[in-house]
XYZ file of C-alpha atoms in Angstrom:
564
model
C 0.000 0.000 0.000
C 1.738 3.511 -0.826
C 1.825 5.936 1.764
C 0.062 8.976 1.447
C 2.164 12.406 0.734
C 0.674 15.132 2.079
C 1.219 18.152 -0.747
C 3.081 21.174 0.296
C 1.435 24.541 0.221
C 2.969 27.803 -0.114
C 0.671 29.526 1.791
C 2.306 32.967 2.050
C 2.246 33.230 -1.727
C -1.355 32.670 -1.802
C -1.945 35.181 0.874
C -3.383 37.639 -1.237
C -6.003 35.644 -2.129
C -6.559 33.451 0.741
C -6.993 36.944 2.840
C -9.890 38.611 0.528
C -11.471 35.049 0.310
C -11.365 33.942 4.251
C -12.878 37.660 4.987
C -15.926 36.943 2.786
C -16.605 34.089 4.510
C -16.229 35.483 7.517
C -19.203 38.462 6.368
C -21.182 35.365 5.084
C -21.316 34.273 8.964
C -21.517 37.833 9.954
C -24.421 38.401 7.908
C -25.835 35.603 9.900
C -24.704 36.316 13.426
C -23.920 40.030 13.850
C -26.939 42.247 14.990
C -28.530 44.130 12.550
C -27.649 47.997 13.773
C -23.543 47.203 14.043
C -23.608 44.751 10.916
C -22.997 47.818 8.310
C -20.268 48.462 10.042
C -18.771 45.214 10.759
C -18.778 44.197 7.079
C -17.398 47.616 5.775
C -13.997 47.042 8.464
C -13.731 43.090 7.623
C -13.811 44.124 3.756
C -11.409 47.440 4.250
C -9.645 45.290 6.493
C -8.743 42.203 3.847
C -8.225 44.633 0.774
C -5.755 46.347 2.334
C -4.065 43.444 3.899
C -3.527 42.125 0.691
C -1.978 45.256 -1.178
C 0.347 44.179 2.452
C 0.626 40.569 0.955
C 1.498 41.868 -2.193
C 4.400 44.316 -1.091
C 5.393 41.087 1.254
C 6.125 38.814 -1.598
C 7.361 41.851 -4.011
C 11.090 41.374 -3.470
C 11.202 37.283 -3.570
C 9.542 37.954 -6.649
C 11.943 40.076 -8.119
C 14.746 38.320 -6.611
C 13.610 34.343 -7.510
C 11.263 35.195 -10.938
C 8.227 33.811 -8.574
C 6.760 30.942 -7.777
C 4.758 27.701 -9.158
C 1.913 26.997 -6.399
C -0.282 23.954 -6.384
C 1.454 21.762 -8.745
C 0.958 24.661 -11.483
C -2.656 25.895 -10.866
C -1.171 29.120 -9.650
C 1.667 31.363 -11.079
C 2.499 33.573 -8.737
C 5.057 35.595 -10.917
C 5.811 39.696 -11.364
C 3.045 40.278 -13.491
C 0.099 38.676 -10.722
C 1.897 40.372 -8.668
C 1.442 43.896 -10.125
C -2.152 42.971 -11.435
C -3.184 41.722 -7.658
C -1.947 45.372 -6.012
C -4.005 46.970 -9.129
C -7.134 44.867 -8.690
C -7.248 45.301 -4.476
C -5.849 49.025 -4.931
C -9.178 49.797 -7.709
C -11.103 47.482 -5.114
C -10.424 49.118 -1.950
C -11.148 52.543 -4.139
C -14.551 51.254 -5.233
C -15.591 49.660 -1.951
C -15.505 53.162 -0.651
C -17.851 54.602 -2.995
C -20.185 51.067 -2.954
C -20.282 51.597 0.896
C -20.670 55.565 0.723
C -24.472 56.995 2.143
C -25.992 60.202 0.603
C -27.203 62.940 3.033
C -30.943 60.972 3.134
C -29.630 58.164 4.705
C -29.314 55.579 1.313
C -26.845 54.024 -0.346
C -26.675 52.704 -3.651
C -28.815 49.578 -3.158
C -32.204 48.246 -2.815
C -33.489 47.714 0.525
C -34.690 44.280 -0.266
C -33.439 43.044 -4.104
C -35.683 40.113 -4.075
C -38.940 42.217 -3.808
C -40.713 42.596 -6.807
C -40.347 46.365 -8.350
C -42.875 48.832 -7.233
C -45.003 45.899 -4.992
C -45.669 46.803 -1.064
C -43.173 44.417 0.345
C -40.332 46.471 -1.206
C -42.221 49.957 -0.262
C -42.391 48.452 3.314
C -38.626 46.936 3.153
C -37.823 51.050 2.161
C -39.563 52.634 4.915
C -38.032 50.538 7.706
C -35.049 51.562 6.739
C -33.388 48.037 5.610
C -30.080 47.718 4.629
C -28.294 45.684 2.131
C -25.312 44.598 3.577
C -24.831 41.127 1.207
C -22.982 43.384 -0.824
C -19.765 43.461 0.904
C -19.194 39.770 0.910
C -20.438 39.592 -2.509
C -17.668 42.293 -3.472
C -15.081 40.570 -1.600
C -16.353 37.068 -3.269
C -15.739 38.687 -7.249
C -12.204 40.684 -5.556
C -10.761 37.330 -5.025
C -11.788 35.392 -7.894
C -10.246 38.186 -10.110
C -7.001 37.791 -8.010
C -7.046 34.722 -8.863
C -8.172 34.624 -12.478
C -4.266 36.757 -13.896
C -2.123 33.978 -11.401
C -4.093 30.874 -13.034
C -1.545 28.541 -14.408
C -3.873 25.740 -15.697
C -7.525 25.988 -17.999
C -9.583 24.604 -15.176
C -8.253 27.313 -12.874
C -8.822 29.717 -15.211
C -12.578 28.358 -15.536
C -13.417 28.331 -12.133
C -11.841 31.281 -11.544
C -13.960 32.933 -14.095
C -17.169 31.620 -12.231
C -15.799 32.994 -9.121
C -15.689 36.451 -10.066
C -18.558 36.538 -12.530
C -21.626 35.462 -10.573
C -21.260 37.976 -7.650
C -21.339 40.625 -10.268
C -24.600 38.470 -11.816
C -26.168 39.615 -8.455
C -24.569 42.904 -7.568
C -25.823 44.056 -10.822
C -29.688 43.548 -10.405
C -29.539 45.011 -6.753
C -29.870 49.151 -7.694
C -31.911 51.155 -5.486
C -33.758 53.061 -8.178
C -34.792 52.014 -11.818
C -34.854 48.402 -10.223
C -36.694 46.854 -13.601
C -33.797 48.596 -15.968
C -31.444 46.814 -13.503
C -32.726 43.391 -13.203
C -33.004 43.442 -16.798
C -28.960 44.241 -16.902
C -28.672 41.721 -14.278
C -30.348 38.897 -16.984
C -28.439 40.012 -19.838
C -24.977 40.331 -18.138
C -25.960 36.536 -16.623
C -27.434 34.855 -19.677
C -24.952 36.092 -22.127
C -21.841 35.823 -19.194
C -23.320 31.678 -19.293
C -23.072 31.856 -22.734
C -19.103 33.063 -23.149
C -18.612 30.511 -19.887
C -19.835 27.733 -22.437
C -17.573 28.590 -25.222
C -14.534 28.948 -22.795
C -15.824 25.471 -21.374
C -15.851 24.433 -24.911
C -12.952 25.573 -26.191
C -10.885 23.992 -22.819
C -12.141 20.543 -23.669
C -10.820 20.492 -27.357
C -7.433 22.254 -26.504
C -7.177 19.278 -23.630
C -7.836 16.888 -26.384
C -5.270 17.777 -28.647
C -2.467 18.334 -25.929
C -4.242 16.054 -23.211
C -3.258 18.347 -20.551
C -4.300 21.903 -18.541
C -1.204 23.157 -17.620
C -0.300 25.918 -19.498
C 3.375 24.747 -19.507
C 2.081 21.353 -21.081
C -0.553 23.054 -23.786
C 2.467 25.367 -25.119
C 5.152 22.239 -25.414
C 2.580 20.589 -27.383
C 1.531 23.438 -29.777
C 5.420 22.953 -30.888
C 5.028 19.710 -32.424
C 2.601 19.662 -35.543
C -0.174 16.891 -35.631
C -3.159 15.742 -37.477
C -5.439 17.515 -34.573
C -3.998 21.493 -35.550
C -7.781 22.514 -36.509
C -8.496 20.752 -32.941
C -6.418 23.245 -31.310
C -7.114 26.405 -33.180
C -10.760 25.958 -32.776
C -10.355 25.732 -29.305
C -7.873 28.490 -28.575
C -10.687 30.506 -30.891
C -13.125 29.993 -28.271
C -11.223 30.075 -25.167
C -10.033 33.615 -26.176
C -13.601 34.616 -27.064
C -14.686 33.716 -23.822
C -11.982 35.896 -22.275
C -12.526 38.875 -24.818
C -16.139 38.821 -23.756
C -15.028 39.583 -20.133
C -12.773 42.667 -21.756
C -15.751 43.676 -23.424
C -14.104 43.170 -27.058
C -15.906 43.337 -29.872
C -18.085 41.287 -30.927
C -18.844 40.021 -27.544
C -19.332 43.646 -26.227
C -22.998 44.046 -26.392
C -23.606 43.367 -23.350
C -21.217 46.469 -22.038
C -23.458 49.292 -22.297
C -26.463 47.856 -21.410
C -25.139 46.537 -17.880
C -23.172 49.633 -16.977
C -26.427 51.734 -17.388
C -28.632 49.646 -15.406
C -26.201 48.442 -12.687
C -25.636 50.303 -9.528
C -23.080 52.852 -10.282
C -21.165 51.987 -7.686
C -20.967 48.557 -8.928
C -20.278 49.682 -12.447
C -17.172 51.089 -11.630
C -15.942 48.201 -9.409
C -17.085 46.032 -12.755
C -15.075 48.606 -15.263
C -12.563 48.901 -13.664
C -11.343 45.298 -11.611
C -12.906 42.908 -13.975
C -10.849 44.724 -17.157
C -7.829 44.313 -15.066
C -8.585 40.843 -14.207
C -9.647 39.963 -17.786
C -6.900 41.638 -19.444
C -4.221 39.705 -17.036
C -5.729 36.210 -18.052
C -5.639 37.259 -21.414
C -1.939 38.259 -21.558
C -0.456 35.379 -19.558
C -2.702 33.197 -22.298
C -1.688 35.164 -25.563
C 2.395 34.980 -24.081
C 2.770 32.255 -22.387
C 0.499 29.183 -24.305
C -0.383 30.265 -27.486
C 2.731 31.914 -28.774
C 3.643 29.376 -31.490
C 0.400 30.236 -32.621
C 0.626 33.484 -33.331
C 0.502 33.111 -37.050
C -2.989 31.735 -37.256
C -4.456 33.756 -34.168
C -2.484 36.765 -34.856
C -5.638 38.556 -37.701
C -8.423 36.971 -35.313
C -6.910 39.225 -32.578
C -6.101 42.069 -35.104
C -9.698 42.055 -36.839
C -10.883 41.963 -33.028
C -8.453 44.951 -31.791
C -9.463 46.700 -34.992
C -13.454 46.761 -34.970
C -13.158 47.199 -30.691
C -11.454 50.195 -31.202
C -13.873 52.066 -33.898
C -16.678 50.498 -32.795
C -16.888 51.667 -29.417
C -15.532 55.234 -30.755
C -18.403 55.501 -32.996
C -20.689 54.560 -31.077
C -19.883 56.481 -27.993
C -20.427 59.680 -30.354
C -24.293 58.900 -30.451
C -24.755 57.963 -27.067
C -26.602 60.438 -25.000
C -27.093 58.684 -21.467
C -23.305 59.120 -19.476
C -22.739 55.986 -18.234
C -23.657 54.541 -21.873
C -20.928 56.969 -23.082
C -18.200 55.887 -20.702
C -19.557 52.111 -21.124
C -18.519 52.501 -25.149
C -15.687 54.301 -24.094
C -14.272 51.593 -21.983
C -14.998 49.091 -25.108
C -12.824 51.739 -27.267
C -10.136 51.199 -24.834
C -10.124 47.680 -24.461
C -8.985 47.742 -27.965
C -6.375 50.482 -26.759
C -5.170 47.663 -24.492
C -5.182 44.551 -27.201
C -2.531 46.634 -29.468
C -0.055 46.393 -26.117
C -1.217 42.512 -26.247
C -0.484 41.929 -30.188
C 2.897 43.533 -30.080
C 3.899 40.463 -28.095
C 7.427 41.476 -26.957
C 8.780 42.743 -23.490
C 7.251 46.222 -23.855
C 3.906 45.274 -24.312
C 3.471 43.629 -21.305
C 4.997 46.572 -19.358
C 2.080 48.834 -21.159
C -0.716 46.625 -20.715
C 0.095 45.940 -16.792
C 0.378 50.025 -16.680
C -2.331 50.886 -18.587
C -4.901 48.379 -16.676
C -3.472 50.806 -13.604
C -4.206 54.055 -15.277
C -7.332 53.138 -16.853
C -8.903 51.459 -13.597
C -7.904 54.517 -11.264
C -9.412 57.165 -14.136
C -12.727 54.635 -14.028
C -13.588 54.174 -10.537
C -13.263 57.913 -10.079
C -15.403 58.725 -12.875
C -18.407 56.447 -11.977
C -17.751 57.919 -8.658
C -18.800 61.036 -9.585
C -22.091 60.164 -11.677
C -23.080 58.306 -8.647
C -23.150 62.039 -7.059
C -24.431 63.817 -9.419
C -28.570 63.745 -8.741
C -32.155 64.765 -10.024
C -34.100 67.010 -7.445
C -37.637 67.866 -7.654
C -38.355 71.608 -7.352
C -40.817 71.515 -4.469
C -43.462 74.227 -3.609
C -40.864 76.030 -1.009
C -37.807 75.566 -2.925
C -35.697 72.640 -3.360
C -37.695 69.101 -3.253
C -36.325 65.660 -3.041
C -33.777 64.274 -4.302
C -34.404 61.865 -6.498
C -32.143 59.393 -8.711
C -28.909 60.198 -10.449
C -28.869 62.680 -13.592
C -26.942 60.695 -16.303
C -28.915 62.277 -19.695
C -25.969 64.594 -20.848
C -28.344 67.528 -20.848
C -28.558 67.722 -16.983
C -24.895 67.950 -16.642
C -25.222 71.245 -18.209
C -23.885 73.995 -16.318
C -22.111 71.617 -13.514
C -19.299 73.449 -13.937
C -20.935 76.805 -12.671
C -22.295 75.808 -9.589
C -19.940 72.625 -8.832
C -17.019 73.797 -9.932
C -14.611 71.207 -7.911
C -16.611 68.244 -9.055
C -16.755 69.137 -12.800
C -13.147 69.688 -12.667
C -12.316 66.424 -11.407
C -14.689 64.583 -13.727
C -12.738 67.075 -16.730
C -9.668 65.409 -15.433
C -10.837 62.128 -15.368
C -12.082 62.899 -19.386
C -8.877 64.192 -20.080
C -7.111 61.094 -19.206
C -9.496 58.724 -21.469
C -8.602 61.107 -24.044
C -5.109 60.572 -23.515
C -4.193 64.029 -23.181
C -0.671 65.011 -22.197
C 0.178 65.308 -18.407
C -2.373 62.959 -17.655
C -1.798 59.062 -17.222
C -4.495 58.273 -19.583
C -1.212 59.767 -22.093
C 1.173 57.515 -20.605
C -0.817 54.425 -20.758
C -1.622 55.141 -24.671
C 2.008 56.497 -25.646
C 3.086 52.868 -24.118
C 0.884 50.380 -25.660
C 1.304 52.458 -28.588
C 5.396 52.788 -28.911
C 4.768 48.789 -27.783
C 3.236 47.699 -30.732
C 5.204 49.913 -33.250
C 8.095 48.351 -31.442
C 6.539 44.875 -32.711
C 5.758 45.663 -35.479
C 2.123 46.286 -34.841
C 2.184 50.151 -36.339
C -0.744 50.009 -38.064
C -2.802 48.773 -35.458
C -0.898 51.947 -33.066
C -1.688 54.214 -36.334
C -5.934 53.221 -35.910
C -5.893 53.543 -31.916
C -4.342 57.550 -32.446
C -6.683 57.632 -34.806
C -9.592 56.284 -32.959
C -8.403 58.415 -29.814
C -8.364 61.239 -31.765
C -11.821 61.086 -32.779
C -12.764 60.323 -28.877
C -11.468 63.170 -28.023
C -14.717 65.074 -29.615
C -16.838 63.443 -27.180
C -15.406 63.881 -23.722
C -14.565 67.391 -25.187
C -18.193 67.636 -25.620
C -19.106 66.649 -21.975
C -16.281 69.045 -20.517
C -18.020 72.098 -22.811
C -21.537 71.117 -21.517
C -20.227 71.095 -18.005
C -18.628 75.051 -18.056
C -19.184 76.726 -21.309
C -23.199 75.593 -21.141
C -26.275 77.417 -18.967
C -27.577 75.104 -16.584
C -30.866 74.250 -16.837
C -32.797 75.786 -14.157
C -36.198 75.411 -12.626
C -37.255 78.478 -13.166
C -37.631 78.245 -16.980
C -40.961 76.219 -16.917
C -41.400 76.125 -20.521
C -38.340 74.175 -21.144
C -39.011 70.438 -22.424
C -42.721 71.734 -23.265
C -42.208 73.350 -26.335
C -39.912 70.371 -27.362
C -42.725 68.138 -26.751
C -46.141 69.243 -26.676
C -48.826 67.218 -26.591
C -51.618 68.052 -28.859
C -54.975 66.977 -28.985
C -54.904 63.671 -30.515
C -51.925 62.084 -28.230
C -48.850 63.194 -30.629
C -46.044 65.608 -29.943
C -44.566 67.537 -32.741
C -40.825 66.654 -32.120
C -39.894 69.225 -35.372
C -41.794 68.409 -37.828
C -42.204 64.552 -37.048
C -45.543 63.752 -34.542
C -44.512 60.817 -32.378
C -47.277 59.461 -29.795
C -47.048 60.177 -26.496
C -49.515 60.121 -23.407
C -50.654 63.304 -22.435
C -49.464 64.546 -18.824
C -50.141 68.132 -17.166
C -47.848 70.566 -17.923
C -46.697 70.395 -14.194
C -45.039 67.259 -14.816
C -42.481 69.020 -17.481
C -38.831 68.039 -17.082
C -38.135 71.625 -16.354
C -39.437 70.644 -12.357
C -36.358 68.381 -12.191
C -33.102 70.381 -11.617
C -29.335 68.575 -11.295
C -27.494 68.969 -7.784
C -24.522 67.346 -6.528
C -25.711 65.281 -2.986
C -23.661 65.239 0.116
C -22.043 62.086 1.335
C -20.545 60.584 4.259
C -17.120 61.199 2.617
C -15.976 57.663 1.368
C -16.560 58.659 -2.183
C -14.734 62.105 -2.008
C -11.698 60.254 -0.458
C -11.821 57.174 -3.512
C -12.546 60.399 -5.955
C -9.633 62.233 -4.710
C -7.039 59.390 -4.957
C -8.366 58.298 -8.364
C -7.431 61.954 -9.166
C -4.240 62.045 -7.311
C -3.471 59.162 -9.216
C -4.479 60.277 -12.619
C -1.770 63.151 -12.275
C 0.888 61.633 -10.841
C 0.939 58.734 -13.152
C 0.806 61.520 -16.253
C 3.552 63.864 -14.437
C 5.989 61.384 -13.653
C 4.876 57.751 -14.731
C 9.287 56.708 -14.869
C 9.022 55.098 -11.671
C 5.939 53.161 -11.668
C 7.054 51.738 -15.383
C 10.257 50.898 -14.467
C 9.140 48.936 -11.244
C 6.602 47.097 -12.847
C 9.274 46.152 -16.336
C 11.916 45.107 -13.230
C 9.649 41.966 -12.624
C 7.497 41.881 -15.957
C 8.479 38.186 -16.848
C 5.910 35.644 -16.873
C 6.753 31.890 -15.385
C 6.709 28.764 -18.437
């Protein structure tokens, strides 16, 4: 009989991710145990608490990393190398950032989230659920749940890994995404979208797994990339499946065409949770993707090499074009991210040292520029002009039109947002400059120049619409409630149930003039402060990294080296 061997664990390598993944169990158990009134507050120190022990972890393990090349854990199922290393402190940095705003309370006592997300929309149980004041504190389990599968979806060193690593991450979101306070029917329906189309990519990647582990008849990364080496009789075997396994991870990039579900799920998701999504699941998504594209499938690179071009391509002037049409803002920066997730693929294609160094910096840059921005819409609110001045506040503005003006009577917040704009635009002295001059001068550098020659093309037409928002915002009247025949003579109702929209009549049901959007004005609400600290750093970031981005890029290109 052969004795047992007991397998040896490196824990402190995996302490990242074992820390974020033991605290959400932990608020699984305190949702369970800890009295109601202190349970808001428990969960919001655990999760604090375990993001910003691992950015600890990760600084721990940063010079054995650097010294040794890193470290195979589990047999191979985790890498932990420089680049997890540097995509781990991203995703917990952005994490931390966006659990601030997530956990952040207007002045009326709400947060972000429905008092009760299984209550049917607009029934009594949920109008009773609101005015008892409950609380949604699932969320900050749930957040910790999706923080640790993406730390562990970049460090995955074998397909099934990578798979459940993928479910880890994704199905939290599934949840977080149907749970908004208001327009609960426009979220649940992002919620079903982002789930049934998010099962559908999870089947290809399934898919595509089992016929790459029939041609090679192995997981391990290591093993897949020794056997793409040797031709065989089974070659359409493994290009078919490296096809789908990379569709499945450009659909969690948002690449086109698996992006439609982008815009659609960033407008109807909290927009707290929107920017947690933007931000840490690109990052995530992006790191899977590059140890993949360098590490496995390099002797493919011939035969994959137009898929991801033709991919990089359309992402790119897709989401450009369409972000020029868009009119709702987090639609706008939903395209915009898809626009630069084909930014980011250029640094991928050019496949040589510097591109990894720009992707890994550019995930940084974009995900610090993103959390702040959603940050900010989150703020930015409809109030109803009451009979004695200012009414309610209501939900947030995000039609372009009511950011009109912001810049005249919140001259701090528009400012910030402007910067935040700047930096998708890539303008100089921001980061968003230094992530896009990288993964540009990358992929020129591999030979990739006419993909770099489309994305300062496609950036240059982007710059027209954040330009556009950043005009509305100071060179634009706001709308005020005092002009009480604005939006009335842009849609009147006539007699027979039509509006004359120009000269086109389009039906509409007839409502008293009282009812006019001109009773809704834009404010900015107060906050317990989380936000404006995750804002702040977002922006601190955003200028430092486009002032003086030398250091950062030369730490992160001193342990840039992926493990076989």
């Amino acid at each position: 009989m052969t004795d047992f061997v007991a397998p040896t664990v490196d824990w402190a390598a995996l302490s990242p991710v074992v820390i974020v993944l033991l605290a959400a169990v932990l608020g699984v158990l305190v949702e369970a145990f800890v009295p109601a009134r202190v349970r808001r507050t428990v969960q919001l120190s655990l999760a604090v608490a375990a993001l910003f022990g691992a950015i600890i972890a990760v600084a721990a393990l940063w010079s054995g990393v650097d010294a040794t090349g890193g470290t195979v854990v589990l047999g191979g199922s985790l890498l932990v190398d420089g680049p997890t290393l540097v995509l781990q402190a991203t995703i917990a940095l952005l994490a931390l950032l966006a659990l601030l705003i997530i956990a952040d309370r207007t002045e009326t006592g709400e947060d972000a989230f429905a008092p009760n997300a299984a209550a049917v929309p607009g029934s009594e149980y949920e109008e009773l659920a609101r005015r008892k004041g409950v609380q949604q504190t699932e969320i900050y389990p749930l957040v910790l749940f999706a923080t640790g599968g993406m730390l562990i979806f970049p460090a995955a060193g074998d397909l099934l890994t990578l798979f459940v690593a993928l479910e880890v991450l994704s199905l939290p979101l599934y949840l977080l995404t149907g749970m908004a306070r208001r327009r609960r029917l426009l979220s649940q329906e992002a919620s079903m979208k982002y789930f049934l189309l998010g099962a559908f990519s999870s089947a290809l990647l399934l898919f595509g797994i089992a016929l790459v582990y029939g041609y090679s008849g192995s997981l391990r990364y290591s093993d897949i990339a020794t056997a793409t080496q040797t031709p065989s009789g089974l070659d359409s075997v493994l290009l078919v499946g490296s096809v789908l396994i990379l569709s499945g991870l450009l659909f969690k990039v948002g690449a086109v065409p698996f992006h439609t579900w982008t815009p659609d799920v960033y407008q109807g998701a909290p927009t707290p949770i929107t920017g947690f999504m933007a931000a840490c699941t690109k990052v995530a998504a992006f790191g899977a993707l590059l140890r993949v594209v360098y590490t496995v499938l390099p002797g493919l690179q011939w035969d994959l090499g137009v898929v991801l071009w033709t991919v990089a391509i359309l992402t790119m002037v897709v989401g450009t074009v369409a972000a020029l049409v868009q009119t709702d803002m987090k639609r706008v920066l939903g395209y915009s991210s898809i626009a630069h997730a084909g930014f980011i693929l250029t640094g991928i294609i050019a496949l040589n040292q510097a591109g990894i160094v720009a992707v890994l910096f550019y995930l940084l840059v974009y995900g610090a520029a993103t959390v702040g921005a959603f940050g900010i819409v989150w703020l930015v609110r409809e109030r109803s002009a009451g009979p004695d001045g200012d009414g309610p506040i209501l939900g947030e503005a995000t039609h372009l039109s009511q950011w009109a003006g912001l810049g005249r009577t919140h001259p701090v917040l528009a400012v910030t947002f402007a910067l935040f704009l700047l930096s998708f635009a890539g303008i100089p002295l921001t980061a968003g400059f230094a992530g896009k001059f990288s993964v540009f001068s990358a992929a020129v550098e591999g030979g990739a120049w006419p993909l770099a020659l489309i994305g300062v093309l496609a950036s240059s037409v982007a710059v027209f619409f954040y330009v556009r928002i950043i005009v509305l915002m100071f060179f634009t009247q706001p709308a005020g409630v005092d002009d009480e025949t604005a939006g009335v003579a842009a849609l009147a109702p006539t007699a027979e149930g039509f509006a004359l929209v120009g000269d086109t009549a389009v039906a509409v049901e007839a409502v008293p003039v009282t009812e006019a959007r001109s009773t809704v004005s834009t404010t900015v609400v107060g906050t317990e402060g989380f936000a404006v600290v995750a804002i702040a750093v977002c922006a601190v970031l955003t200028i430092g990294l486009g002032v003086a981005p030398s250091p950062v890029l030369d730490l992160i290109s001193n342990v840039a080296t992926f493990l076989p």
